Amino acid sequence: MIGGTVVSDDQLAMPLEELKLAAKLPLTVFADKPALYEWLAQYMAGEIRQANREGRPLRWILPIGPKAHYRRLVELTNQEHLSWKNVWCFHMDEFCDWQGRWIPSESPYSFRGYAQREIYSNILPELRNPPEQVVFPDPSRIGDYSAAIAEVGGVDTAFGGFGYRGHVGFNETPETKWTRVGIDELRQGKTRIVQLLDDTMVALSVRTAGGNSYAVPPMAITVGMADILAAHRILLITDGGHWKQFILRVLLLGEPDVRFPVTLCQKHADCTVYCDQESAIPILPSE
């Protein structure tokens, strides 16, 4: 048992085939990251094709992380002339400065900037969705995000990466020395501004700034768990490799736990998990 979460040493060391059988959510493991990215791009393109055939809107919650599949999705879009005119993209989160305001879109950490540069500006103009159908949670209009989702009839598919501590979006562990949040409260959580946990900032700095934690924006605005869990489908995806071995097994084998918010997705009626091979490697005792 790890820190009160029901994940034993035997479960951490469980071989992959046993893990798939014991998992509380369906798990697909890809041979490597490129295979995962190709599948994800093809899946998303398939959702667009189907929605266009049926003449209905397609409503997504999207992360910027994982993100390597977006370039391939844009290629498929342009090659096949897939219209995004009826696609609504509700992006999960955005970094904020110490005052809780959006960081500039020019920042290398800005999800808004990345999305515009790498996704929307590269879609052929005649295929792009209108700017008003690309929605980021805005700290100056914090209630508008959920209202916009409700206005278009809810979300078809929520795509979510998850952090090594179990945050999805920036729904990090909401508890502090002074605050206790119940699991039902977290499940009903709405769009909010969060102070990033110290270990999240350290992890991000190691991956993006050579360990310079001062470079990482200290706050973020995030979709709440309520909007994620209200989606018709949830796809949880990680390409984190050794960073995600532990949390993947907590997600698949543990119990819903406020300390690991992604575990709340276990109770969703249609939630599936996808990862690269490295993320699913058993964690064996050190010799």
PDB file of C-alpha atoms in Angstrom:
ATOM      1  CA  MET A   1       0.000   0.000   0.000  1.00  0.00           C
ATOM      2  CA  ILE A   2       1.459   3.357  -1.041  1.00  0.00           C
ATOM      3  CA  GLY A   3       0.533   6.323   1.145  1.00  0.00           C
ATOM      4  CA  GLY A   4      -2.905   4.905   1.901  1.00  0.00           C
ATOM      5  CA  THR A   5      -3.682   4.261  -1.772  1.00  0.00           C
ATOM      6  CA  VAL A   6      -4.428   0.645  -2.608  1.00  0.00           C
ATOM      7  CA  VAL A   7      -1.430  -0.016  -4.824  1.00  0.00           C
ATOM      8  CA  SER A   8       0.788  -2.757  -3.480  1.00  0.00           C
ATOM      9  CA  ASP A   9       4.349  -3.585  -4.415  1.00  0.00           C
ATOM     10  CA  ASP A  10       2.990  -6.648  -6.222  1.00  0.00           C
ATOM     11  CA  GLN A  11       0.638  -4.464  -8.270  1.00  0.00           C
ATOM     12  CA  LEU A  12       3.457  -2.085  -9.150  1.00  0.00           C
ATOM     13  CA  ALA A  13       5.494  -5.045 -10.388  1.00  0.00           C
ATOM     14  CA  MET A  14       2.576  -6.726 -12.166  1.00  0.00           C
ATOM     15  CA  PRO A  15       3.427  -7.833 -15.735  1.00  0.00           C
ATOM     16  CA  LEU A  16       1.597  -6.023 -18.503  1.00  0.00           C
ATOM     17  CA  GLU A  17      -0.798  -8.806 -19.451  1.00  0.00           C
ATOM     18  CA  GLU A  18      -1.845  -9.235 -15.820  1.00  0.00           C
ATOM     19  CA  LEU A  19      -2.223  -5.464 -15.518  1.00  0.00           C
ATOM     20  CA  LYS A  20      -4.636  -5.384 -18.453  1.00  0.00           C
ATOM     21  CA  LEU A  21      -6.750  -8.114 -16.878  1.00  0.00           C
ATOM     22  CA  ALA A  22      -6.804  -6.492 -13.442  1.00  0.00           C
ATOM     23  CA  ALA A  23      -7.281  -2.905 -14.637  1.00  0.00           C
ATOM     24  CA  LYS A  24     -10.478  -1.081 -13.725  1.00  0.00           C
ATOM     25  CA  LEU A  25     -10.432   0.698 -17.091  1.00  0.00           C
ATOM     26  CA  PRO A  26      -9.733  -0.660 -20.578  1.00  0.00           C
ATOM     27  CA  LEU A  27      -6.045  -0.211 -21.401  1.00  0.00           C
ATOM     28  CA  THR A  28      -4.374  -0.095 -24.807  1.00  0.00           C
ATOM     29  CA  VAL A  29      -0.584  -0.059 -24.939  1.00  0.00           C
ATOM     30  CA  PHE A  30       1.238   1.029 -28.095  1.00  0.00           C
ATOM     31  CA  ALA A  31       4.710  -0.185 -29.023  1.00  0.00           C
ATOM     32  CA  ASP A  32       6.147   3.331 -28.946  1.00  0.00           C
ATOM     33  CA  LYS A  33       5.188   6.989 -28.886  1.00  0.00           C
ATOM     34  CA  PRO A  34       4.961   7.455 -32.682  1.00  0.00           C
ATOM     35  CA  ALA A  35       2.435   4.600 -32.867  1.00  0.00           C
ATOM     36  CA  LEU A  36       0.390   6.230 -30.094  1.00  0.00           C
ATOM     37  CA  TYR A  37       0.456   9.617 -31.834  1.00  0.00           C
ATOM     38  CA  GLU A  38      -0.563   8.140 -35.186  1.00  0.00           C
ATOM     39  CA  TRP A  39      -3.468   6.263 -33.639  1.00  0.00           C
ATOM     40  CA  LEU A  40      -4.663   9.331 -31.750  1.00  0.00           C
ATOM     41  CA  ALA A  41      -4.524  11.559 -34.834  1.00  0.00           C
ATOM     42  CA  GLN A  42      -6.433   8.966 -36.846  1.00  0.00           C
ATOM     43  CA  TYR A  43      -9.012   8.577 -34.077  1.00  0.00           C
ATOM     44  CA  MET A  44      -9.659  12.313 -33.922  1.00  0.00           C
ATOM     45  CA  ALA A  45      -9.868  12.572 -37.711  1.00  0.00           C
ATOM     46  CA  GLY A  46     -12.364   9.712 -37.620  1.00  0.00           C
ATOM     47  CA  GLU A  47     -14.566  11.581 -35.151  1.00  0.00           C
ATOM     48  CA  ILE A  48     -14.573  14.600 -37.477  1.00  0.00           C
ATOM     49  CA  ARG A  49     -15.466  12.441 -40.502  1.00  0.00           C
ATOM     50  CA  GLN A  50     -18.331  10.780 -38.665  1.00  0.00           C
ATOM     51  CA  ALA A  51     -19.744  14.037 -37.319  1.00  0.00           C
ATOM     52  CA  ASN A  52     -19.584  15.595 -40.791  1.00  0.00           C
ATOM     53  CA  ARG A  53     -21.332  12.597 -42.349  1.00  0.00           C
ATOM     54  CA  GLU A  54     -24.080  12.860 -39.761  1.00  0.00           C
ATOM     55  CA  GLY A  55     -24.338  16.639 -40.074  1.00  0.00           C
ATOM     56  CA  ARG A  56     -23.904  17.300 -36.366  1.00  0.00           C
ATOM     57  CA  PRO A  57     -21.527  19.331 -34.213  1.00  0.00           C
ATOM     58  CA  LEU A  58     -18.483  17.710 -32.636  1.00  0.00           C
ATOM     59  CA  ARG A  59     -17.549  18.993 -29.206  1.00  0.00           C
ATOM     60  CA  TRP A  60     -14.155  18.221 -27.693  1.00  0.00           C
ATOM     61  CA  ILE A  61     -12.267  18.965 -24.499  1.00  0.00           C
ATOM     62  CA  LEU A  62      -8.603  19.069 -25.518  1.00  0.00           C
ATOM     63  CA  PRO A  63      -5.255  19.103 -23.728  1.00  0.00           C
ATOM     64  CA  ILE A  64      -1.954  20.534 -24.852  1.00  0.00           C
ATOM     65  CA  GLY A  65      -0.114  17.532 -23.516  1.00  0.00           C
ATOM     66  CA  PRO A  66       0.086  15.110 -25.103  1.00  0.00           C
ATOM     67  CA  LYS A  67       0.474  17.285 -28.174  1.00  0.00           C
ATOM     68  CA  ALA A  68       2.746  15.531 -30.701  1.00  0.00           C
ATOM     69  CA  HIS A  69      -0.259  14.084 -32.555  1.00  0.00           C
ATOM     70  CA  TYR A  70      -1.697  17.474 -33.531  1.00  0.00           C
ATOM     71  CA  ARG A  71       0.663  17.993 -36.465  1.00  0.00           C
ATOM     72  CA  ARG A  72      -0.438  14.657 -37.922  1.00  0.00           C
ATOM     73  CA  LEU A  73      -4.103  15.519 -37.322  1.00  0.00           C
ATOM     74  CA  VAL A  74      -3.635  18.749 -39.264  1.00  0.00           C
ATOM     75  CA  GLU A  75      -1.992  16.796 -42.111  1.00  0.00           C
ATOM     76  CA  LEU A  76      -4.954  14.420 -42.272  1.00  0.00           C
ATOM     77  CA  THR A  77      -7.363  17.355 -42.133  1.00  0.00           C
ATOM     78  CA  ASN A  78      -5.774  19.116 -45.081  1.00  0.00           C
ATOM     79  CA  GLN A  79      -5.127  15.975 -47.123  1.00  0.00           C
ATOM     80  CA  GLU A  80      -8.693  14.708 -46.769  1.00  0.00           C
ATOM     81  CA  HIS A  81     -10.310  18.139 -46.765  1.00  0.00           C
ATOM     82  CA  LEU A  82     -11.984  17.503 -43.403  1.00  0.00           C
ATOM     83  CA  SER A  83     -14.065  20.474 -42.376  1.00  0.00           C
ATOM     84  CA  TRP A  84     -13.794  21.696 -38.793  1.00  0.00           C
ATOM     85  CA  LYS A  85     -16.660  24.152 -39.282  1.00  0.00           C
ATOM     86  CA  ASN A  86     -18.802  22.267 -36.762  1.00  0.00           C
ATOM     87  CA  VAL A  87     -15.977  21.353 -34.362  1.00  0.00           C
ATOM     88  CA  TRP A  88     -15.947  23.008 -30.938  1.00  0.00           C
ATOM     89  CA  CYS A  89     -12.581  22.853 -29.160  1.00  0.00           C
ATOM     90  CA  PHE A  90     -12.699  23.486 -25.418  1.00  0.00           C
ATOM     91  CA  HIS A  91      -9.081  23.559 -24.308  1.00  0.00           C
ATOM     92  CA  MET A  92      -8.498  22.296 -20.808  1.00  0.00           C
ATOM     93  CA  ASP A  93      -6.213  24.863 -19.286  1.00  0.00           C
ATOM     94  CA  GLU A  94      -3.722  27.690 -19.574  1.00  0.00           C
ATOM     95  CA  PHE A  95      -0.815  28.931 -17.488  1.00  0.00           C
ATOM     96  CA  CYS A  96      -1.226  32.117 -15.476  1.00  0.00           C
ATOM     97  CA  ASP A  97       1.216  34.548 -13.886  1.00  0.00           C
ATOM     98  CA  TRP A  98       1.537  35.165 -10.153  1.00  0.00           C
ATOM     99  CA  GLN A  99      -1.552  37.414 -10.270  1.00  0.00           C
ATOM    100  CA  GLY A 100      -3.724  34.742 -11.848  1.00  0.00           C
ATOM    101  CA  ARG A 101      -3.789  36.330 -15.305  1.00  0.00           C
ATOM    102  CA  TRP A 102      -3.107  34.557 -18.590  1.00  0.00           C
ATOM    103  CA  ILE A 103       0.568  34.515 -19.508  1.00  0.00           C
ATOM    104  CA  PRO A 104       1.225  36.109 -22.936  1.00  0.00           C
ATOM    105  CA  SER A 105       0.437  33.850 -25.861  1.00  0.00           C
ATOM    106  CA  GLU A 106       3.999  34.447 -27.095  1.00  0.00           C
ATOM    107  CA  SER A 107       5.415  32.604 -24.071  1.00  0.00           C
ATOM    108  CA  PRO A 108       6.810  29.134 -24.807  1.00  0.00           C
ATOM    109  CA  TYR A 109       4.602  27.904 -21.969  1.00  0.00           C
ATOM    110  CA  SER A 110       1.357  29.286 -23.397  1.00  0.00           C
ATOM    111  CA  PHE A 111      -1.125  26.653 -24.504  1.00  0.00           C
ATOM    112  CA  ARG A 112      -3.085  29.315 -26.398  1.00  0.00           C
ATOM    113  CA  GLY A 113      -0.001  30.230 -28.362  1.00  0.00           C
ATOM    114  CA  TYR A 114       0.864  26.619 -29.092  1.00  0.00           C
ATOM    115  CA  ALA A 115      -2.652  25.798 -30.253  1.00  0.00           C
ATOM    116  CA  GLN A 116      -2.761  28.760 -32.598  1.00  0.00           C
ATOM    117  CA  ARG A 117       0.711  28.164 -34.052  1.00  0.00           C
ATOM    118  CA  GLU A 118       0.608  24.379 -34.353  1.00  0.00           C
ATOM    119  CA  ILE A 119      -3.063  23.598 -34.948  1.00  0.00           C
ATOM    120  CA  TYR A 120      -5.439  26.289 -36.110  1.00  0.00           C
ATOM    121  CA  SER A 121      -3.161  28.434 -38.263  1.00  0.00           C
ATOM    122  CA  ASN A 122      -2.031  25.317 -40.151  1.00  0.00           C
ATOM    123  CA  ILE A 123      -5.517  24.142 -41.086  1.00  0.00           C
ATOM    124  CA  LEU A 124      -6.526  25.336 -44.537  1.00  0.00           C
ATOM    125  CA  PRO A 125      -8.595  28.523 -44.140  1.00  0.00           C
ATOM    126  CA  GLU A 126     -11.650  27.020 -45.797  1.00  0.00           C
ATOM    127  CA  LEU A 127     -11.607  24.130 -43.294  1.00  0.00           C
ATOM    128  CA  ARG A 128     -10.972  25.982 -40.025  1.00  0.00           C
ATOM    129  CA  ASN A 129     -13.521  26.291 -37.273  1.00  0.00           C
ATOM    130  CA  PRO A 130     -14.491  29.889 -36.431  1.00  0.00           C
ATOM    131  CA  PRO A 131     -12.398  31.515 -33.665  1.00  0.00           C
ATOM    132  CA  GLU A 132     -15.388  31.593 -31.334  1.00  0.00           C
ATOM    133  CA  GLN A 133     -15.439  27.775 -31.423  1.00  0.00           C
ATOM    134  CA  VAL A 134     -11.959  27.597 -29.883  1.00  0.00           C
ATOM    135  CA  VAL A 135     -12.423  28.224 -26.171  1.00  0.00           C
ATOM    136  CA  PHE A 136      -9.835  28.486 -23.393  1.00  0.00           C
ATOM    137  CA  PRO A 137     -10.830  28.998 -19.759  1.00  0.00           C
ATOM    138  CA  ASP A 138     -10.352  32.706 -19.112  1.00  0.00           C
ATOM    139  CA  PRO A 139      -9.508  33.960 -15.591  1.00  0.00           C
ATOM    140  CA  SER A 140     -11.314  37.246 -16.310  1.00  0.00           C
ATOM    141  CA  ARG A 141     -14.540  35.363 -17.154  1.00  0.00           C
ATOM    142  CA  ILE A 142     -14.202  32.264 -15.055  1.00  0.00           C
ATOM    143  CA  GLY A 143     -17.836  31.189 -15.292  1.00  0.00           C
ATOM    144  CA  ASP A 144     -18.048  31.432 -19.066  1.00  0.00           C
ATOM    145  CA  TYR A 145     -16.233  28.168 -19.813  1.00  0.00           C
ATOM    146  CA  SER A 146     -18.810  25.781 -18.350  1.00  0.00           C
ATOM    147  CA  ALA A 147     -21.601  27.982 -19.665  1.00  0.00           C
ATOM    148  CA  ALA A 148     -20.189  27.743 -23.200  1.00  0.00           C
ATOM    149  CA  ILE A 149     -20.057  23.947 -22.957  1.00  0.00           C
ATOM    150  CA  ALA A 150     -23.657  23.834 -21.746  1.00  0.00           C
ATOM    151  CA  GLU A 151     -24.759  26.192 -24.514  1.00  0.00           C
ATOM    152  CA  VAL A 152     -23.549  23.809 -27.249  1.00  0.00           C
ATOM    153  CA  GLY A 153     -25.096  20.774 -25.593  1.00  0.00           C
ATOM    154  CA  GLY A 154     -22.181  19.269 -23.692  1.00  0.00           C
ATOM    155  CA  VAL A 155     -18.999  17.491 -24.724  1.00  0.00           C
ATOM    156  CA  ASP A 156     -18.778  14.415 -26.922  1.00  0.00           C
ATOM    157  CA  THR A 157     -15.182  13.441 -26.130  1.00  0.00           C
ATOM    158  CA  ALA A 158     -12.800  14.668 -23.454  1.00  0.00           C
ATOM    159  CA  PHE A 159      -9.179  13.896 -24.279  1.00  0.00           C
ATOM    160  CA  GLY A 160      -6.966  14.137 -21.231  1.00  0.00           C
ATOM    161  CA  GLY A 161      -3.322  13.732 -20.457  1.00  0.00           C
ATOM    162  CA  PHE A 162      -2.493  13.171 -16.812  1.00  0.00           C
ATOM    163  CA  GLY A 163       0.445  14.246 -14.716  1.00  0.00           C
ATOM    164  CA  TYR A 164       2.743  12.046 -12.698  1.00  0.00           C
ATOM    165  CA  ARG A 165       0.876  13.101  -9.544  1.00  0.00           C
ATOM    166  CA  GLY A 166      -2.471  12.405 -11.171  1.00  0.00           C
ATOM    167  CA  HIS A 167      -3.650  15.831 -12.244  1.00  0.00           C
ATOM    168  CA  VAL A 168      -5.812  15.993 -15.357  1.00  0.00           C
ATOM    169  CA  GLY A 169      -5.995  19.443 -16.839  1.00  0.00           C
ATOM    170  CA  PHE A 170      -4.536  21.309 -13.867  1.00  0.00           C
ATOM    171  CA  ASN A 171      -6.857  19.582 -11.440  1.00  0.00           C
ATOM    172  CA  GLU A 172      -4.085  18.959  -8.970  1.00  0.00           C
ATOM    173  CA  THR A 173      -4.516  17.618  -5.470  1.00  0.00           C
ATOM    174  CA  PRO A 174      -6.670  20.375  -3.917  1.00  0.00           C
ATOM    175  CA  GLU A 175      -5.773  19.561  -0.333  1.00  0.00           C
ATOM    176  CA  THR A 176      -3.265  21.544   1.720  1.00  0.00           C
ATOM    177  CA  LYS A 177      -2.237  21.600   5.356  1.00  0.00           C
ATOM    178  CA  TRP A 178      -5.217  23.897   5.925  1.00  0.00           C
ATOM    179  CA  THR A 179      -7.743  22.627   3.392  1.00  0.00           C
ATOM    180  CA  ARG A 180      -9.614  19.352   3.067  1.00  0.00           C
ATOM    181  CA  VAL A 181     -11.660  18.660  -0.059  1.00  0.00           C
ATOM    182  CA  GLY A 182     -13.963  15.660  -0.219  1.00  0.00           C
ATOM    183  CA  ILE A 183     -14.070  13.376  -3.216  1.00  0.00           C
ATOM    184  CA  ASP A 184     -17.603  14.444  -4.106  1.00  0.00           C
ATOM    185  CA  GLU A 185     -16.559  18.102  -3.914  1.00  0.00           C
ATOM    186  CA  LEU A 186     -13.682  17.424  -6.297  1.00  0.00           C
ATOM    187  CA  ARG A 187     -15.980  15.488  -8.616  1.00  0.00           C
ATOM    188  CA  GLN A 188     -18.264  18.543  -8.796  1.00  0.00           C
ATOM    189  CA  GLY A 189     -15.400  21.015  -9.159  1.00  0.00           C
ATOM    190  CA  LYS A 190     -15.806  23.829 -11.687  1.00  0.00           C
ATOM    191  CA  THR A 191     -13.390  25.951 -13.702  1.00  0.00           C
ATOM    192  CA  ARG A 192     -10.935  27.591 -11.321  1.00  0.00           C
ATOM    193  CA  ILE A 193      -7.534  29.212 -10.887  1.00  0.00           C
ATOM    194  CA  VAL A 194      -4.963  27.033  -9.130  1.00  0.00           C
ATOM    195  CA  GLN A 195      -1.569  27.555  -7.543  1.00  0.00           C
ATOM    196  CA  LEU A 196       0.685  24.866  -9.007  1.00  0.00           C
ATOM    197  CA  LEU A 197       2.137  22.389  -6.559  1.00  0.00           C
ATOM    198  CA  ASP A 198       5.872  22.668  -5.940  1.00  0.00           C
ATOM    199  CA  ASP A 199       6.568  19.212  -7.299  1.00  0.00           C
ATOM    200  CA  THR A 200       4.613  19.973 -10.483  1.00  0.00           C
ATOM    201  CA  MET A 201       6.775  23.036 -11.038  1.00  0.00           C
ATOM    202  CA  VAL A 202       9.936  21.030 -10.412  1.00  0.00           C
ATOM    203  CA  ALA A 203       8.830  18.290 -12.801  1.00  0.00           C
ATOM    204  CA  LEU A 204       7.967  20.836 -15.500  1.00  0.00           C
ATOM    205  CA  SER A 205      11.249  22.661 -15.029  1.00  0.00           C
ATOM    206  CA  VAL A 206      13.269  19.468 -15.395  1.00  0.00           C
ATOM    207  CA  ARG A 207      11.472  18.663 -18.637  1.00  0.00           C
ATOM    208  CA  THR A 208      11.374  22.152 -20.141  1.00  0.00           C
ATOM    209  CA  ALA A 209      13.909  24.488 -18.549  1.00  0.00           C
ATOM    210  CA  GLY A 210      16.950  22.524 -17.452  1.00  0.00           C
ATOM    211  CA  GLY A 211      15.680  22.445 -13.891  1.00  0.00           C
ATOM    212  CA  ASN A 212      15.057  26.194 -13.666  1.00  0.00           C
ATOM    213  CA  SER A 213      11.831  26.197 -11.683  1.00  0.00           C
ATOM    214  CA  TYR A 214      11.766  30.012 -11.742  1.00  0.00           C
ATOM    215  CA  ALA A 215      10.980  29.820 -15.470  1.00  0.00           C
ATOM    216  CA  VAL A 216       7.710  27.940 -14.935  1.00  0.00           C
ATOM    217  CA  PRO A 217       4.527  30.029 -14.543  1.00  0.00           C
ATOM    218  CA  PRO A 218       3.316  29.585 -10.962  1.00  0.00           C
ATOM    219  CA  MET A 219      -0.439  29.422 -11.559  1.00  0.00           C
ATOM    220  CA  ALA A 220      -2.948  28.094 -14.063  1.00  0.00           C
ATOM    221  CA  ILE A 221      -6.626  28.133 -14.897  1.00  0.00           C
ATOM    222  CA  THR A 222      -8.208  24.755 -15.440  1.00  0.00           C
ATOM    223  CA  VAL A 223     -11.390  23.042 -16.459  1.00  0.00           C
ATOM    224  CA  GLY A 224     -13.013  21.413 -13.440  1.00  0.00           C
ATOM    225  CA  MET A 225     -13.549  17.696 -12.978  1.00  0.00           C
ATOM    226  CA  ALA A 226     -17.304  18.240 -13.342  1.00  0.00           C
ATOM    227  CA  ASP A 227     -17.017  19.205 -17.015  1.00  0.00           C
ATOM    228  CA  ILE A 228     -14.551  16.385 -17.763  1.00  0.00           C
ATOM    229  CA  LEU A 229     -16.721  13.772 -16.090  1.00  0.00           C
ATOM    230  CA  ALA A 230     -19.849  15.069 -17.867  1.00  0.00           C
ATOM    231  CA  ALA A 231     -18.382  14.249 -21.300  1.00  0.00           C
ATOM    232  CA  HIS A 232     -19.948  11.314 -23.144  1.00  0.00           C
ATOM    233  CA  ARG A 233     -16.506   9.717 -23.597  1.00  0.00           C
ATOM    234  CA  ILE A 234     -13.168  10.173 -21.865  1.00  0.00           C
ATOM    235  CA  LEU A 235      -9.882   9.141 -23.440  1.00  0.00           C
ATOM    236  CA  LEU A 236      -6.955   9.311 -21.018  1.00  0.00           C
ATOM    237  CA  ILE A 237      -3.603   9.332 -22.788  1.00  0.00           C
ATOM    238  CA  THR A 238      -0.032   9.373 -21.585  1.00  0.00           C
ATOM    239  CA  ASP A 239       3.241   9.392 -23.465  1.00  0.00           C
ATOM    240  CA  GLY A 240       5.233  10.065 -20.321  1.00  0.00           C
ATOM    241  CA  GLY A 241       7.270   6.885 -20.216  1.00  0.00           C
ATOM    242  CA  HIS A 242       9.038   6.338 -16.891  1.00  0.00           C
ATOM    243  CA  TRP A 243       7.461   9.534 -15.496  1.00  0.00           C
ATOM    244  CA  LYS A 244       4.044   7.855 -15.579  1.00  0.00           C
ATOM    245  CA  GLN A 245       4.660   4.246 -14.533  1.00  0.00           C
ATOM    246  CA  PHE A 246       3.410   4.835 -10.993  1.00  0.00           C
ATOM    247  CA  ILE A 247       0.375   6.990 -11.714  1.00  0.00           C
ATOM    248  CA  LEU A 248      -0.746   4.700 -14.535  1.00  0.00           C
ATOM    249  CA  ARG A 249      -1.002   1.846 -12.052  1.00  0.00           C
ATOM    250  CA  VAL A 250      -2.677   4.040  -9.446  1.00  0.00           C
ATOM    251  CA  LEU A 251      -5.252   4.995 -12.094  1.00  0.00           C
ATOM    252  CA  LEU A 252      -5.847   1.414 -13.203  1.00  0.00           C
ATOM    253  CA  LEU A 253      -5.616  -0.458  -9.894  1.00  0.00           C
ATOM    254  CA  GLY A 254      -6.199   2.017  -7.063  1.00  0.00           C
ATOM    255  CA  GLU A 255      -9.353   3.550  -5.642  1.00  0.00           C
ATOM    256  CA  PRO A 256     -10.763   7.014  -6.438  1.00  0.00           C
ATOM    257  CA  ASP A 257      -8.655   9.357  -4.340  1.00  0.00           C
ATOM    258  CA  VAL A 258      -8.609  13.150  -3.954  1.00  0.00           C
ATOM    259  CA  ARG A 259      -4.802  13.043  -3.961  1.00  0.00           C
ATOM    260  CA  PHE A 260      -4.845  11.590  -7.489  1.00  0.00           C
ATOM    261  CA  PRO A 261      -7.701  13.413  -9.263  1.00  0.00           C
ATOM    262  CA  VAL A 262      -7.476  11.357 -12.465  1.00  0.00           C
ATOM    263  CA  THR A 263      -8.706   8.342 -10.477  1.00  0.00           C
ATOM    264  CA  LEU A 264     -12.167   9.905 -10.383  1.00  0.00           C
ATOM    265  CA  CYS A 265     -12.484   8.917 -14.040  1.00  0.00           C
ATOM    266  CA  GLN A 266     -12.747   5.260 -12.993  1.00  0.00           C
ATOM    267  CA  LYS A 267     -16.457   5.722 -12.342  1.00  0.00           C
ATOM    268  CA  HIS A 268     -17.190   7.136 -15.795  1.00  0.00           C
ATOM    269  CA  ALA A 269     -19.349   4.932 -18.018  1.00  0.00           C
ATOM    270  CA  ASP A 270     -17.065   5.241 -21.067  1.00  0.00           C
ATOM    271  CA  CYS A 271     -13.464   5.909 -20.116  1.00  0.00           C
ATOM    272  CA  THR A 272     -10.471   4.246 -21.774  1.00  0.00           C
ATOM    273  CA  VAL A 273      -6.719   4.578 -21.248  1.00  0.00           C
ATOM    274  CA  TYR A 274      -3.968   4.652 -23.885  1.00  0.00           C
ATOM    275  CA  CYS A 275      -0.224   4.773 -23.357  1.00  0.00           C
ATOM    276  CA  ASP A 276       3.163   4.007 -24.828  1.00  0.00           C
ATOM    277  CA  GLN A 277       4.994   0.810 -23.878  1.00  0.00           C
ATOM    278  CA  GLU A 278       7.454   2.565 -21.582  1.00  0.00           C
ATOM    279  CA  SER A 279       4.674   3.967 -19.396  1.00  0.00           C
ATOM    280  CA  ALA A 280       3.356   0.442 -18.753  1.00  0.00           C
ATOM    281  CA  ILE A 281       6.669  -1.169 -17.721  1.00  0.00           C
ATOM    282  CA  PRO A 282       6.407  -2.808 -14.284  1.00  0.00           C
ATOM    283  CA  ILE A 283       8.081  -1.015 -11.392  1.00  0.00           C
ATOM    284  CA  LEU A 284      10.437  -3.571  -9.885  1.00  0.00           C
ATOM    285  CA  PRO A 285      12.090  -3.322  -6.476  1.00  0.00           C
ATOM    286  CA  SER A 286      15.556  -1.765  -6.539  1.00  0.00           C
ATOM    287  CA  GLU A 287      18.393  -4.208  -6.037  1.00  0.00           C
TER     288      GLU A 287
END
